[in-house]
Coordinates of C-alpha atoms in Angstrom, one line a residue:
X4 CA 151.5 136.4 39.9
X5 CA 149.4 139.1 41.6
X6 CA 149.0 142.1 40.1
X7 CA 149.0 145.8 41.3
X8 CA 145.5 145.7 43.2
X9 CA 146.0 142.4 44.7
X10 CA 149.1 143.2 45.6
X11 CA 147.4 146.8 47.8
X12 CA 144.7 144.6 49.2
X13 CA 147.5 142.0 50.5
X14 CA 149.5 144.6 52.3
X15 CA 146.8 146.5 54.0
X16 CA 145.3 143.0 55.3
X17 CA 148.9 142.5 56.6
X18 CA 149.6 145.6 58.5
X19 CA 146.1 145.2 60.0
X20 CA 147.0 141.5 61.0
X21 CA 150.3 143.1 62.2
X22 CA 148.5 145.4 64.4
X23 CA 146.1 143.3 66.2
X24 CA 148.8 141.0 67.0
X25 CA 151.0 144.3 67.9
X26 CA 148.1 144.8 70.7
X27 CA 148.2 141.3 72.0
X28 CA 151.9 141.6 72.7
X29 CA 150.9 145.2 74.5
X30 CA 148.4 143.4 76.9
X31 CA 149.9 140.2 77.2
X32 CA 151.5 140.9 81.0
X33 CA 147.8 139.8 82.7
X34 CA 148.2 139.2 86.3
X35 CA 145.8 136.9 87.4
X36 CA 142.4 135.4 86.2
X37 CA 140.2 138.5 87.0
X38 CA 143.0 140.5 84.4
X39 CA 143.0 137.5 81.5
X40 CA 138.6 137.2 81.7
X41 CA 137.6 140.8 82.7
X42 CA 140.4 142.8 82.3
X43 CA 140.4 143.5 86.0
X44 CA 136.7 145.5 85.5
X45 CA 138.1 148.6 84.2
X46 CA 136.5 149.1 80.7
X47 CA 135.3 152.7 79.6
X48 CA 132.0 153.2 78.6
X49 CA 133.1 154.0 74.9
X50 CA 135.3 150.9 74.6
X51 CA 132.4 149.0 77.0
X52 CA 130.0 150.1 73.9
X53 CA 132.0 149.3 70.8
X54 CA 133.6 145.9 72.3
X55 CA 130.5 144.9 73.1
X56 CA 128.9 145.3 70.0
X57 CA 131.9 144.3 67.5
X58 CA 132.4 141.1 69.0
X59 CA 128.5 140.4 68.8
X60 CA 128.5 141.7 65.5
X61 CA 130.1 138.7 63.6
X62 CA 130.8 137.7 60.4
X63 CA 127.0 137.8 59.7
X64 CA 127.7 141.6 59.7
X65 CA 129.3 142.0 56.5
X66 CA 128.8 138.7 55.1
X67 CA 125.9 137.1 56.4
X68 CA 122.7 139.6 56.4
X69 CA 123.9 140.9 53.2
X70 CA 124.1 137.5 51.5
X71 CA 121.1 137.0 53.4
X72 CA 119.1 140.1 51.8
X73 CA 120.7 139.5 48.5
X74 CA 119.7 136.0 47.7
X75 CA 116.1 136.3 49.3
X76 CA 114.9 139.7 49.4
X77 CA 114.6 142.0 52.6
X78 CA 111.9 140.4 54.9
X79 CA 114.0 138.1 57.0
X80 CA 117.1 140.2 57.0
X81 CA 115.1 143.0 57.8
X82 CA 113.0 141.1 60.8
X83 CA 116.4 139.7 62.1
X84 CA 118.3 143.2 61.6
X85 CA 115.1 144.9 64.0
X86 CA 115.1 141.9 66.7
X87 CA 118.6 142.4 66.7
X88 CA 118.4 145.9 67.4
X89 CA 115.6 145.6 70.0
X90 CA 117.8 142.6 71.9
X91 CA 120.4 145.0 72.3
X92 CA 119.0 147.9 73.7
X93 CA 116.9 146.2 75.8
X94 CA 119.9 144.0 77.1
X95 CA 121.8 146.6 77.7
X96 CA 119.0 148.7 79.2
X97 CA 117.8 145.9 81.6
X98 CA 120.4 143.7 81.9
X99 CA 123.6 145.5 82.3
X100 CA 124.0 147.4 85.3
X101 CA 122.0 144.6 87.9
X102 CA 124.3 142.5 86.4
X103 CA 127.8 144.2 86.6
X104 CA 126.7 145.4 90.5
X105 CA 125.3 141.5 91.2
X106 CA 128.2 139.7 89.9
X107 CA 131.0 142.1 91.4
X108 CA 129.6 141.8 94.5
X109 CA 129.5 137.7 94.2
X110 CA 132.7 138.1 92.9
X111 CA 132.0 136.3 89.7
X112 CA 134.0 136.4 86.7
X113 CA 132.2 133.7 84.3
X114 CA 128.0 133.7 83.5
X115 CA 127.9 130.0 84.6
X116 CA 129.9 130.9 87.9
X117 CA 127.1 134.1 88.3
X118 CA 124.6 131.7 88.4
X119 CA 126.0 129.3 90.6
X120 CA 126.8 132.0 93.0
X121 CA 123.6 133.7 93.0
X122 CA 121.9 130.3 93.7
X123 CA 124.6 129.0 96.2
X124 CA 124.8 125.8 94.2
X125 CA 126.7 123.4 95.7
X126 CA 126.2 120.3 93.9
X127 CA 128.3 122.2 90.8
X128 CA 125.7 121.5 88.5
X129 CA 124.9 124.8 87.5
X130 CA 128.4 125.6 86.6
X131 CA 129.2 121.7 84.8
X132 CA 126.1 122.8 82.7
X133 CA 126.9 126.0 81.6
X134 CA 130.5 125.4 81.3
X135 CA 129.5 122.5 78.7
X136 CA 126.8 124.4 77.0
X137 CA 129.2 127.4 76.3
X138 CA 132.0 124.9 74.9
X139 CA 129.2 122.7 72.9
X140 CA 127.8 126.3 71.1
X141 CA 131.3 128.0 71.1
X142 CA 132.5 125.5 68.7
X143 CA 130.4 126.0 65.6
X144 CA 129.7 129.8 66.7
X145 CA 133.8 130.3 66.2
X146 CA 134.1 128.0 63.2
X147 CA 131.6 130.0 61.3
X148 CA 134.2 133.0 61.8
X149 CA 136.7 130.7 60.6
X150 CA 134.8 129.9 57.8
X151 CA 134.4 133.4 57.1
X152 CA 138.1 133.6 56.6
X153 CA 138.8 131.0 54.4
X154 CA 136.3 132.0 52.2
X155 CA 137.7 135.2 52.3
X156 CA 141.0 134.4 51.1
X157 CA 140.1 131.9 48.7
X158 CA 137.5 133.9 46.8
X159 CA 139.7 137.0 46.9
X160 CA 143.6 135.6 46.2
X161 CA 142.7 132.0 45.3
X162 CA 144.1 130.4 48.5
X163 CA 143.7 127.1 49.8
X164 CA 140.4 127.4 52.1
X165 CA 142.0 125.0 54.4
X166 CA 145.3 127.4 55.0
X167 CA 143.8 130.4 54.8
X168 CA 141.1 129.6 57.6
X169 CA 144.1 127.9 59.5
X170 CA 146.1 131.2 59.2
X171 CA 143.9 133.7 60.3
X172 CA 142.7 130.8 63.2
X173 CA 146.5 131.2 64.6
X174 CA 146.6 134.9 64.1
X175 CA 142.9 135.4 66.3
X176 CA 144.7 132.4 68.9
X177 CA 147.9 134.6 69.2
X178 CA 146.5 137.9 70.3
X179 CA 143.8 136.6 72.4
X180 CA 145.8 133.9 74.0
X181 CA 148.7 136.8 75.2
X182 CA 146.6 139.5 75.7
X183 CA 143.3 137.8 76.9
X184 CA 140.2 140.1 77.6
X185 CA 141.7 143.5 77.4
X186 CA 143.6 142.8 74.2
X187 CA 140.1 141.6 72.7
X188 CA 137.8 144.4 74.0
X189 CA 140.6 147.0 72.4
X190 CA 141.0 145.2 69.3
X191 CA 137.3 144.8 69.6
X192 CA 137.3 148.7 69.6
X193 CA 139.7 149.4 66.7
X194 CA 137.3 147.0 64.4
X195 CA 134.3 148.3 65.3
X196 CA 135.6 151.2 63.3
X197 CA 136.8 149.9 60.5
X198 CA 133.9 148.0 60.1
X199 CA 132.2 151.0 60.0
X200 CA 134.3 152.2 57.1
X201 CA 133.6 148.7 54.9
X202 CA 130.3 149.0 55.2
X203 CA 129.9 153.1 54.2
X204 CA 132.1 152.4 51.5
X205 CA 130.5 149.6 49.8
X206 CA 127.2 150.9 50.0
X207 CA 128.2 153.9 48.1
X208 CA 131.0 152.4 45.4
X209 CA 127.5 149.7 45.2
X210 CA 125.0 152.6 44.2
X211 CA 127.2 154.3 41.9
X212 CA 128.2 151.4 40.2
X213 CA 125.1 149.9 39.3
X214 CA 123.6 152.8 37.6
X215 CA 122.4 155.2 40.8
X216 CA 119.7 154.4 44.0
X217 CA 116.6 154.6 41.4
X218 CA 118.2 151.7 39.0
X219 CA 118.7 149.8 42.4
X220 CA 115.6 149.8 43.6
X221 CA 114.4 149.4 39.7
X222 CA 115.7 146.0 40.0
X223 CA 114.4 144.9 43.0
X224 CA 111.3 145.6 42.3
X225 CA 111.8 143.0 39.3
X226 CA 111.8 139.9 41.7
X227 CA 108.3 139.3 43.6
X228 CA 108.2 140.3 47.0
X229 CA 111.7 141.5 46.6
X230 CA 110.9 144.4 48.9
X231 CA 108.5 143.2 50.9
X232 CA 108.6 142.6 54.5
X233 CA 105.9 140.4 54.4
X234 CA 106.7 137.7 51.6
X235 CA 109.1 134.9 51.4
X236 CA 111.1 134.6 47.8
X237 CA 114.9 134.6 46.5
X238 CA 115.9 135.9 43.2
X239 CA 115.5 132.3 41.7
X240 CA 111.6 132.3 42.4
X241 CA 109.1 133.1 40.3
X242 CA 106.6 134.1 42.4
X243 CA 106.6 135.2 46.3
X244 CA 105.5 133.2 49.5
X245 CA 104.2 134.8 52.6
X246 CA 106.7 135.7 55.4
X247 CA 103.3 134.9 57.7
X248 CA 103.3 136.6 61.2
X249 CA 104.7 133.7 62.9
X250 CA 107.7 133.6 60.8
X251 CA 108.0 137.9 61.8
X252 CA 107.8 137.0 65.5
X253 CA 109.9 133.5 65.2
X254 CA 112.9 135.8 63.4
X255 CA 111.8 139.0 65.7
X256 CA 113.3 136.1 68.6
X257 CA 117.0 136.7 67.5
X258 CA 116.7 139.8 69.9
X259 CA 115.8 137.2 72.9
X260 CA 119.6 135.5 72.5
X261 CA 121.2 138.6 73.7
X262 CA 120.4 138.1 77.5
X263 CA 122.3 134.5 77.5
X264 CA 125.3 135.5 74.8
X265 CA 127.8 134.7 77.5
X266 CA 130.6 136.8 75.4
X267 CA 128.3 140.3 75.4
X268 CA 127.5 139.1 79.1
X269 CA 130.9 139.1 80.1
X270 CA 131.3 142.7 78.7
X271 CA 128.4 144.1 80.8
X272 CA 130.5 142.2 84.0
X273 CA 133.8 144.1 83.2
X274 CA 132.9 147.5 82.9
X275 CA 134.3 150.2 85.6
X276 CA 131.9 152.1 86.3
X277 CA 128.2 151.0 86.0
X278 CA 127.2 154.7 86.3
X279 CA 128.4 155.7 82.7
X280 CA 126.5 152.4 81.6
X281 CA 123.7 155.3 80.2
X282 CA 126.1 156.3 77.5
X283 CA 127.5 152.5 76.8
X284 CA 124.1 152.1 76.0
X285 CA 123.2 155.0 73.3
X286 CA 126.6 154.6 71.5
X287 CA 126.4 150.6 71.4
X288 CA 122.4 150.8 70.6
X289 CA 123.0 153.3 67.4
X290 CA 126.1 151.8 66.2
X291 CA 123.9 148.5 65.6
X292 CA 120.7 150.4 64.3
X293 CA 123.2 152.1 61.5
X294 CA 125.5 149.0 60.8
X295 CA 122.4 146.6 60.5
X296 CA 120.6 149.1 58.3
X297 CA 123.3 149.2 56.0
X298 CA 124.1 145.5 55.9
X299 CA 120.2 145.0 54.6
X300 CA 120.7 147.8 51.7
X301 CA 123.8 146.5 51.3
X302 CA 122.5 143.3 50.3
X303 CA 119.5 144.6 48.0
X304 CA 122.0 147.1 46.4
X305 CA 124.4 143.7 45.6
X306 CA 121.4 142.0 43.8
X307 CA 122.0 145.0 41.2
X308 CA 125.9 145.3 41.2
X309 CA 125.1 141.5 39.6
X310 CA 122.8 142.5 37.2
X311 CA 125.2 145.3 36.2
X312 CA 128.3 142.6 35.7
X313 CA 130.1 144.3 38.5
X314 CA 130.3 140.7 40.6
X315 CA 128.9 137.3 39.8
X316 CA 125.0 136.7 40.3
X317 CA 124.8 134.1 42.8
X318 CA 123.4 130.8 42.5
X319 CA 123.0 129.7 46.2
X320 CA 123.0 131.9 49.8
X321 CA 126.0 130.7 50.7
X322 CA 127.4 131.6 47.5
X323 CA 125.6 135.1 48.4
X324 CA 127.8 135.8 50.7
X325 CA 130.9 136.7 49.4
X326 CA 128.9 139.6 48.0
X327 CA 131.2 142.4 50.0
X328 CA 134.6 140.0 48.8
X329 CA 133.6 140.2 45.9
X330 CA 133.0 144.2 45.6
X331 CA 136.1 144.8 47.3
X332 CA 137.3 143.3 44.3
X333 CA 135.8 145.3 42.1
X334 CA 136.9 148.5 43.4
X335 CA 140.6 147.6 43.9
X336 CA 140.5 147.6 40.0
X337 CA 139.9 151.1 40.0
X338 CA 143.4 152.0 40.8
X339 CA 145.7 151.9 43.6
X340 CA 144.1 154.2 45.9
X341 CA 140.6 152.3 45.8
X342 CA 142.9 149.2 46.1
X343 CA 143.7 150.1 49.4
X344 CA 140.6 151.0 50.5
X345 CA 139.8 147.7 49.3
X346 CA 142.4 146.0 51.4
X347 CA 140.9 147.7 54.8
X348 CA 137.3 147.0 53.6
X349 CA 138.9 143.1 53.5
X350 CA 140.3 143.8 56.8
X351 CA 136.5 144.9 58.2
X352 CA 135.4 141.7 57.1
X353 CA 138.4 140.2 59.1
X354 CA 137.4 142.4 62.3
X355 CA 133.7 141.5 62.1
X356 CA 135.0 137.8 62.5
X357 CA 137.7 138.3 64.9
X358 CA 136.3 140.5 67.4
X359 CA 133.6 138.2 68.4
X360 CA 135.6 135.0 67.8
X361 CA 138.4 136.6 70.2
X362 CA 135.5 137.0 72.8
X363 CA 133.9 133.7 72.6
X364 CA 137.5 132.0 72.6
X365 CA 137.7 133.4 76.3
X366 CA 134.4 132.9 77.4
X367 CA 134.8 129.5 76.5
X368 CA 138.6 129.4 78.3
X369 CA 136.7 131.0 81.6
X370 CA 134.1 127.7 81.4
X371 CA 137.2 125.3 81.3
X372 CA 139.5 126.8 83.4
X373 CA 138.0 128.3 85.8
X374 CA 134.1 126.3 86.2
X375 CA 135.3 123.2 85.6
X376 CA 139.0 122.7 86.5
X377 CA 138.8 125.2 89.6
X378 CA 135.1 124.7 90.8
X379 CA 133.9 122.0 89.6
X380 CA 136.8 119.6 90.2
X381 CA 138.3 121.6 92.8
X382 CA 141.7 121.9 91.3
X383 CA 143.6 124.7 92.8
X384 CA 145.7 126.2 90.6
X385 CA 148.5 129.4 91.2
X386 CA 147.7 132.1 88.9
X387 CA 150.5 131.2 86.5
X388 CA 148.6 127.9 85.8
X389 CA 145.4 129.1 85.6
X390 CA 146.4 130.8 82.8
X391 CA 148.7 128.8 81.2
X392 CA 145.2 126.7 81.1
X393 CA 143.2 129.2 79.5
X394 CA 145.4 129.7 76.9
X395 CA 146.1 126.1 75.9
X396 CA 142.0 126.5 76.0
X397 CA 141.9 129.1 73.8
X398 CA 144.1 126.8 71.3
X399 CA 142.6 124.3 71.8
X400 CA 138.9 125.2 71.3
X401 CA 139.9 126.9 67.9
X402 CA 141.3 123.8 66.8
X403 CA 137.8 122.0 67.2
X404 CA 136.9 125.0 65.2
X405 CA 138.7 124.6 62.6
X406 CA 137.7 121.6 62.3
X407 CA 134.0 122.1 62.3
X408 CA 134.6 124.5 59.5
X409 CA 136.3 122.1 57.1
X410 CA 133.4 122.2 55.0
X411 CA 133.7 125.3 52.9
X412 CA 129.8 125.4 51.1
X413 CA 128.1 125.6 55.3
X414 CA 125.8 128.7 55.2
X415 CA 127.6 131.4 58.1
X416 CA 124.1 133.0 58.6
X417 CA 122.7 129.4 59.5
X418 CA 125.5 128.2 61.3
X419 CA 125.3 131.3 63.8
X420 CA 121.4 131.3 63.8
X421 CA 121.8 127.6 65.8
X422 CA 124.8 128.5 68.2
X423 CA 122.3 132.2 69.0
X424 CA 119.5 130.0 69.8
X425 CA 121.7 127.7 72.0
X426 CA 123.1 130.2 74.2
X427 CA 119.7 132.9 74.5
X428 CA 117.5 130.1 75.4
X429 CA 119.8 128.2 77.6
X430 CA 121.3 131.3 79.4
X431 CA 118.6 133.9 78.0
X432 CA 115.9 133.1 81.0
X433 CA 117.7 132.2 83.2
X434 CA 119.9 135.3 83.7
X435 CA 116.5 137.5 83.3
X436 CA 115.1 135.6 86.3
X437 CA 118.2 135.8 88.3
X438 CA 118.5 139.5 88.2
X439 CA 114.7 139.9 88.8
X440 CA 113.0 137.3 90.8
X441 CA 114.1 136.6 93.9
X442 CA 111.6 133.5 94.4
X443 CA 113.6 132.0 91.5
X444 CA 115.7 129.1 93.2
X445 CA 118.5 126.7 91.9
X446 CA 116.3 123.9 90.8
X447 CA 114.2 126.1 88.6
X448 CA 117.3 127.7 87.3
X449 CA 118.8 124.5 86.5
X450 CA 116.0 122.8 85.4
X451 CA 115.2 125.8 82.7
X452 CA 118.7 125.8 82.0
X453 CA 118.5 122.1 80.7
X454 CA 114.7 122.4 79.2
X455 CA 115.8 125.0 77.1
X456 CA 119.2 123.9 75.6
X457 CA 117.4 120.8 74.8
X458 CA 114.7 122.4 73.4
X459 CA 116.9 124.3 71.1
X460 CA 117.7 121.0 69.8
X461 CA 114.2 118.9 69.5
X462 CA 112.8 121.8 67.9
X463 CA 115.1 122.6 65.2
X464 CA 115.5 118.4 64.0
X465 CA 112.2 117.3 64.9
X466 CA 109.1 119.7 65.5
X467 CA 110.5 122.4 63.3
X468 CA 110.1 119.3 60.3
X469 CA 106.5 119.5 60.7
X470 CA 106.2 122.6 58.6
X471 CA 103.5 125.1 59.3
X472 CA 103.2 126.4 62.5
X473 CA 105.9 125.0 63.9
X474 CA 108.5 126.3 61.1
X475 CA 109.7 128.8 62.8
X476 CA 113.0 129.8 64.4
X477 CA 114.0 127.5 67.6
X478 CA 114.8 130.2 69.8
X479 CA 111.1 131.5 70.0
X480 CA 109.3 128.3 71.8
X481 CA 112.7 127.5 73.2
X482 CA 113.3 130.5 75.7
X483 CA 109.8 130.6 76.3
X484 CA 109.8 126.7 77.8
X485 CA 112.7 127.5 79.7
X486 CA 111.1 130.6 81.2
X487 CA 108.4 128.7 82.4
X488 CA 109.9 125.8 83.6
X489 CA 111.9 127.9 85.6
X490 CA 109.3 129.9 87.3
X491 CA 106.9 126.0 87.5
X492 CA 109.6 124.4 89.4
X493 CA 110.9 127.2 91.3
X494 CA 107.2 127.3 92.9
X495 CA 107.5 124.1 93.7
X496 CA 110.7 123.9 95.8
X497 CA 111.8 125.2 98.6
X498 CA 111.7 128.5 98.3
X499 CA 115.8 130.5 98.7
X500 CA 117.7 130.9 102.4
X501 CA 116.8 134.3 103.6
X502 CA 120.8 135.2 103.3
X503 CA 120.1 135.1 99.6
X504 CA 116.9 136.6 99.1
X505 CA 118.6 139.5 101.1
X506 CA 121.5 139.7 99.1
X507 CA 119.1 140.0 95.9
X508 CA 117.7 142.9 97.5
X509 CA 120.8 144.6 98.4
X510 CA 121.6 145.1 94.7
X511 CA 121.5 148.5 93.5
X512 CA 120.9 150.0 97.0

């Protein structure tokens, strides 16, 4: 039987499962493609900002950069949490505006269709290959917020794994399947905020709790290299590594994957009004400095709750990060009133995972429906099919996630790390290029497109094994051979029509 806490957590998980689904239903009367993808280009800048940035900021929010900065101190966390924030102000700074005007104008609603539009690719192999590269990373990216559910539920109440990662699948499937891109970017909004709220609160229930900020940092100090930016260790060593300056730039590369996340991407693409994109920037850019910061103290204050016996020390990184379940647990049995707040601290956890699995569900139901079935095959479909499509899309890529996240001890830090790299280095260049190069041509943009999503793959399994040097993250040497292969084999083709190279100068005029 639950008891009186459990019982709180349970029904404020409930009513916030009831509301996203509540806003599904609102949204669900799309009328065509443009509606279900873009929601029709009519985002605010505040709901541009906060969408954006809650459905990049996944489960690794509140579950995998603290478990991260728990288990092994605060030099990668940290790096990633800074390359992070760099990637998104810059993305939004260069990126966003060339790219809503460009892609309006080509009347693209998908990143692969951009591409193939700004190139004038005929042969569809632009749009095959970035249809399939989205579907091949959208699979593991959404199973790790699958993951992220079950574990939830079954460290918190003791479920199943299995059916509690199948439940809150359907529940993300329902809303974003009837209310498609505006029902995501507002639910997107609502959980931006009460992640906001999990976060405050467990960093401050965690500091009081394990004896004040002096005993915290007391305790850190007892593992070597704890707080170091510069060493490499876990609180199972014994002595520290170096975190050498290649490691620093390789984990400083997680800032390169936001110019080719196609689900942030898409966001820049649907806003209304590219002039407001000034304070979209400032609001989405400080939200992530904050929410990063606190997800890295977050993670060294955990390492003390354990010492104090408020939650379990863990034994392995993945174990790590249930670290925020597991002090949502803790407060609940403080009384009723915590136990609530514990319930919508649960439900941050939830919103970090559904707002971005909502977003990649659809940007992977764009590559299907509309690259491949429309464009690529040239099946016409009415708008009523189209989006029947999508949304058997939407089911049925969640199902392959589910699938891929049957194994319940996978790492959701290192899972997400893989499916980042996939996307920045295969899109990452190539949009950059696009946006800014008018020699760039379609053979150099497909050609970089292929060198570096195949790249992602030969470094991390086979150079990456060599140790040293080459240890570092695959994005790094990844987006860099894809940047130069474009510009190589660009140079040595035909250089664009004059039609196109004019168009590319129109933009922003």
């Amino acid at each position: 039987m639950f008891n009186t806490s459990t019982i709180c957590i349970l029904i404020s998980v409930v009513v916030y499962l009831a509301g996203m689904l509540a806003i599904g239903i609102l949204y669900s009367k799309n009328n065509n493609s443009e509606d279900f993808y873009l929601g029709g280009r009519k985002l605010g800048p505040i709901v541009t900002a906060m969408s954006t940035e809650a459905s990049d900021m996944s489960a690794y929010l509140l579950m995998g950069v603290p478990g991260l900065a728990l288990f092994c101190g605060v030099a990668e966390a940290s790096w990633t949490a800074i390359g992070l924030a760099l990637g998104t102000y810059l993305n939004w700074l260069i990126v966003a505006k060339r790219l809503r005007l460009y892609s309006a104008k080509l009347h693209a609603i998908t990143v692969p269709d951009f591409i193939a539009a700004r190139f004038r690719d005929n042969t569809k192999m632009i749009e095959t290959l970035g249809a399939l590269v989205i579907i091949i990373f959208f699979v593991p990216y959404t199973a790790s917020g699958f993951s992220a559910c079950g574990k939830l539920f079954n460290s918190l109440f003791g479920f199943d794994y299995m059916t509690s990662m199948l439940v809150s699948a359907a529940v993300i499937v329902a809303y974003c399947a009837m209310g498609g891109f505006m029902a995501a970017s507002v639910t997107s909004l609502i959980q931006s905020l009460v992640m906001t709220f999990a976060l405050i609160v467990v960093l401050f229930f965690g500091i009081n709790v394990s004896g004040g900020w002096d005993a915290v940092v007391a305790n850190a100090k007892e593992i070597p290299g704890y707080l170091s930016l510069t060493a490499s260790t876990s609180i199972q060593a014994t002595e520290a590594g170096r975190y050498t300056p290649f490691m620093i730039a390789s984990t400083l590369a997680w800032g390169l994957g936001y110019f080719g996340m196609p689900h942030i991407l898409l966001h820049f693409m649907a806003i209304g009004d590219e002039t407001k994109l000034k304070l979209s920037r400032r609001v989405g850019s400080v939200w992530v400095v904050i929410s990063l910061g606190i997800a890295v103290v977050i993670g060294i204050v955990g390492f003390s709750m354990a010492k104090a016996g408020v939650i379990a020390m863990p034994e392995s990184q993945s174990a790590a990060e249930n670290m925020i379940v597991n002090a949502s647990h803790a407060l609940a049995q403080v009384g009723v009133l915590p136990a609530i707040i514990a319930g919508i601290i649960i439900a941050g956890i939830l919103a970090a995972t559904m707002s971005t699995a909502d977003a990649q569900l659809l940007a992977a139901a764009s590559g299907v429906t509309h690259n491949i079935i429309n464009d690529v095959l040239g099946i016409k479909l009415s708008d009523k099919k189209a989006m029947l499509i999508a949304r058997l899309t939407v089911v049925g890529v969640a199902i392959l996630g589910v699938i891929f996240a049957s194994d319940p001890t996978s790492s959701i830090f290192r899972v997400v790390s893989f499916a980042w790299a996939g996307f920045g280095a295969t899109f990452g260049p190539v949009m950059i290029l696009s946006l800014f190069w008018k020699r760039c041509n379609k053979w150099g943009a497909l050609a970089g497109m292929v060198s570096g999503g195949a790249m992602v793959f030969v470094w991390k399994f086979g150079v990456a094994k060599l140790g040293g040097v080459f240890a570092i993250y695959e994005l790094l040497p990844a987006f860099i051979i894809s940047a130069v292969v474009i510009v190589v084999v660009s140079l040595l083709t035909p250089a664009p029509e004059a039609e196109i190279v004019e168009e590319f100068e129109s933009i922003g005029k």
